[in-house]
Short mmCIF file of C-alpha atoms in Angstrom, two decimals:
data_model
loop_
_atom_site.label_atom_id
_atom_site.label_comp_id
_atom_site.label_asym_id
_atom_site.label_seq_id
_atom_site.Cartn_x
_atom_site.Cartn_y
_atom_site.Cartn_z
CA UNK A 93 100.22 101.59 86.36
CA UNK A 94 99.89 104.49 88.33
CA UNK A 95 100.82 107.45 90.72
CA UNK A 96 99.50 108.49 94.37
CA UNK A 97 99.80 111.41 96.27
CA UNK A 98 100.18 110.80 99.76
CA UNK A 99 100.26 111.86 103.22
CA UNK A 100 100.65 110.18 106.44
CA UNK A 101 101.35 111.11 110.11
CA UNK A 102 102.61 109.16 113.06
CA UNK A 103 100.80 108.30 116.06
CA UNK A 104 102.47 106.79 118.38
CA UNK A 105 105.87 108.18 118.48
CA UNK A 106 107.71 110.38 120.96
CA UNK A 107 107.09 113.39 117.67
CA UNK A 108 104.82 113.90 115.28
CA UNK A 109 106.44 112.64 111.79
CA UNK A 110 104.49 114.04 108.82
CA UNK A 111 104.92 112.66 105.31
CA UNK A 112 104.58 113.40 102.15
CA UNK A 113 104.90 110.84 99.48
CA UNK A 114 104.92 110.01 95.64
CA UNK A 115 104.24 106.43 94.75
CA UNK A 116 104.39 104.99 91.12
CA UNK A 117 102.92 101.75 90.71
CA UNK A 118 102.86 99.02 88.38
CA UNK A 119 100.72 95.81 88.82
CA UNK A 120 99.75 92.87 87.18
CA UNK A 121 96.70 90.99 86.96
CA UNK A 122 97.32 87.53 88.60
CA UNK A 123 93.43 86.40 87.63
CA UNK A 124 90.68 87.66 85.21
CA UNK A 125 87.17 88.47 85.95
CA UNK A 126 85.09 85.28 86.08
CA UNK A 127 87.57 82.73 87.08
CA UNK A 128 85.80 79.39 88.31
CA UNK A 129 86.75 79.50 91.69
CA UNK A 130 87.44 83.43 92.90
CA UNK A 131 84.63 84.36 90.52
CA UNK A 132 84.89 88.12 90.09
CA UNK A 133 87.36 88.63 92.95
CA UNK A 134 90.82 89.49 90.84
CA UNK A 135 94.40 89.02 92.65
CA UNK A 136 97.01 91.26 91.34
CA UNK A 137 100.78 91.92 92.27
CA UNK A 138 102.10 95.31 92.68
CA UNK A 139 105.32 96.87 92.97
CA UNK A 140 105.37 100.25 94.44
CA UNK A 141 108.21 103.02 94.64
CA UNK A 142 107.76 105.39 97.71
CA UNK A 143 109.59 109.13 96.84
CA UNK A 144 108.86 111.66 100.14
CA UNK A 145 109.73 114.15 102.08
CA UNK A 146 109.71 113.64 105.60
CA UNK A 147 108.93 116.21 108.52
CA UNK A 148 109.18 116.65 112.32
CA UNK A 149 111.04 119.94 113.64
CA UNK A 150 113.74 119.13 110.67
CA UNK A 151 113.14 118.19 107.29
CA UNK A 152 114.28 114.76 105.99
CA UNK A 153 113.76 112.20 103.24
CA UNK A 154 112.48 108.69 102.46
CA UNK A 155 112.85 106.38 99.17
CA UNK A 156 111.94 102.68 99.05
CA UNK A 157 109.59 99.90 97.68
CA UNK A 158 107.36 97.82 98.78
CA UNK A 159 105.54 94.30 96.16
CA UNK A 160 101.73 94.23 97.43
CA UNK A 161 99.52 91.58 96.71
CA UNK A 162 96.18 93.41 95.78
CA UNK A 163 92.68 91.88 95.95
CA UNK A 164 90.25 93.72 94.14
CA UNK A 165 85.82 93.30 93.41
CA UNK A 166 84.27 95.68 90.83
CA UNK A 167 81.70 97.16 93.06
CA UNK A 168 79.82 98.64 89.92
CA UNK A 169 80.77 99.19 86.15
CA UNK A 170 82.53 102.49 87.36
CA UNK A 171 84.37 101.71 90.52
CA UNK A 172 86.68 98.53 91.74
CA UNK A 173 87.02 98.29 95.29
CA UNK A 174 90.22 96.90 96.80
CA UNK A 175 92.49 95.76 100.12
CA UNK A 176 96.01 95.31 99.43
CA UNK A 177 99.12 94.77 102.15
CA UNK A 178 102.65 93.80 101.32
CA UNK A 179 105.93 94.29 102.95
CA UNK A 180 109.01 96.91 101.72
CA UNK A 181 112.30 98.81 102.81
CA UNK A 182 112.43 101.95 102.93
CA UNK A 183 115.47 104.66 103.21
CA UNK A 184 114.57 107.37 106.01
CA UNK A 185 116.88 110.14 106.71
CA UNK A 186 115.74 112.97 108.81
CA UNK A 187 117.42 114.34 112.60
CA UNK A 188 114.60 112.78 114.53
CA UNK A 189 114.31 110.32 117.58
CA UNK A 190 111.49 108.70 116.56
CA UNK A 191 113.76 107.04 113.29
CA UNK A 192 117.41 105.36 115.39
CA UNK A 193 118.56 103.94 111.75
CA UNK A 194 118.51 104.81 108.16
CA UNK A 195 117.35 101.66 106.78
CA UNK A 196 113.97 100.25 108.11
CA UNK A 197 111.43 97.85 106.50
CA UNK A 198 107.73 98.85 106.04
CA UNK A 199 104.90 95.88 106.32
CA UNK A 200 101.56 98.03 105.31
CA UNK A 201 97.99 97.00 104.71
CA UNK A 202 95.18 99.52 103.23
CA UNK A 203 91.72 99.98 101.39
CA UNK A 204 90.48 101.77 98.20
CA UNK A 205 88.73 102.76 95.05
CA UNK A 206 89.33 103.07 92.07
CA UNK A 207 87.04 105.47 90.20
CA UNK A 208 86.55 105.29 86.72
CA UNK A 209 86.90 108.18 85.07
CA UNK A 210 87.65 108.01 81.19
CA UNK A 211 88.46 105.65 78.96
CA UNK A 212 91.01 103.36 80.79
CA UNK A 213 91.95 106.02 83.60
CA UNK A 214 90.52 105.73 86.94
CA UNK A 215 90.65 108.18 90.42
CA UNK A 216 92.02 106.24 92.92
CA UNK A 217 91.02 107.25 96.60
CA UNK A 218 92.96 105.41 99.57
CA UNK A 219 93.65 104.80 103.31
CA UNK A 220 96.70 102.97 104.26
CA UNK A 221 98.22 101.40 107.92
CA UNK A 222 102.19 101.51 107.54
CA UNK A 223 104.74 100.13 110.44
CA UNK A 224 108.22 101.15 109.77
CA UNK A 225 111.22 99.31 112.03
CA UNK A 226 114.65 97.87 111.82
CA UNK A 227 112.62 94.33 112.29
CA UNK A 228 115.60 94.02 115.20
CA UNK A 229 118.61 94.20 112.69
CA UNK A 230 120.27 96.97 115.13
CA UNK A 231 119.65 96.92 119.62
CA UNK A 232 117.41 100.19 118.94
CA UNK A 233 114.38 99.17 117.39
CA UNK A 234 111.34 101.88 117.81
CA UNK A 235 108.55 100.69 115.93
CA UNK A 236 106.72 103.66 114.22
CA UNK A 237 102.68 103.35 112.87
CA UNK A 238 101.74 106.09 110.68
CA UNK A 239 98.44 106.22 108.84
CA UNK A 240 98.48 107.45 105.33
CA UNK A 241 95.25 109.11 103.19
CA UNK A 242 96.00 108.83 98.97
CA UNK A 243 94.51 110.44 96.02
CA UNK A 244 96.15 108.91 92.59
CA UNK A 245 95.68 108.12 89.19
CA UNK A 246 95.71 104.38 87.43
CA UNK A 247 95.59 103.33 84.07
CA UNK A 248 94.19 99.79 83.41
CA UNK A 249 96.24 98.73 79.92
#
C-alpha cells in the first residue's frame, strides 16, 4: 500500500489544466519472485484512489479510481523497477472548456521505481501518460492528455 504525490499538466488542450493529486494505493501480488515461467518478473493488481485539485484560470476538483495491472523486475536488492497502465473514472469539476462533462474515464500507462529505503518502506519515483474523455457517452467528447511526475511512499507487507 501506498500514497503519491502528484502533478500533471495538459498538453494538448485549448488551456493549460494543472493538477494536483493524492493517490492511495493498495496492490496485490498476483506472482512471487521465481515463478517457472515469468521468472523474476512479478504481476500485481492495483487499485488506486485519485483525490486533486484541479487548475486553469478557476479552481476545480477531481476524485476517482482507476485498477492497474502492474509489472514489476527488481533491478537490484534496493530498487524494483516497474510499468503499470489500467483504466478508471474519474469526477472532474472545474469552469473550464477543455472538461464539457463531469464524469470522464481515465485509461493511463506509466513507469517507476521503487526505492528501498527502510525496512519494508520504499521511495517511489514516477512518470505517468493519462487520457481523460467521456469515451463518447455525451456528442461533446474532447479528449484531454496530461502527463503526470509522482513522488510517493509504499510499504511492501
Amino acid at each position: 500500500m501506498g500514497l503519491r504525490f502528484g502533478y500533471g499538466q495538459t498538453y494538448n488542450a485549448g488551456e493549460t489544466v494543472r493538477f494536483y493529486d493524492w493517490l492511495p494505493r493498495w496492490g496485490i501480488f498476483l506472482t512471487q519472485p521465481g515463478n517457472s515461467v515469468l521468472g523474476n518478473l512479478r504481476l500485481s493488481l492495483v487499485i488506486e484512489g485519485v483525490i486533486g485539485v484541479l487548475e486553469a484560470g478557476h479552481s476545480g476538483w477531481e476524485l476517482g479510481f482507476t485498477p492497474l495491472l502492474k509489472v514489476s523486475y527488481p533491478l537490484s536488492s534496493r530498487v524494483l523497477g516497474y510499468i503499470e497502465g489500467g483504466a478508471g473514472i474519474v469526477w472532474e469539476n472545474i469552469d473550464s472548456p477543455t472538461y464539457a462533462h463531469v464524469f470522464n474515464f481515465s485509461p493511463q500507462i506509466g513507469a517507476g521505481l521503487d526505492i528501498k529505503i527502510v525496512g519494508n518502506f520504499a521511495l517511489t519515483l514516477a512518470y505517468r501518460f493519462r487520457h481523460t474523455s467521456n469515451a463518447g457517452i455525451y456528442d461533446e467528447n474532447r479528449g484531454v492528455n496530461s502527463n503526470f511526475g509522482m513522488v510517493g511512499v509504499n510499504y511492501y507487507y
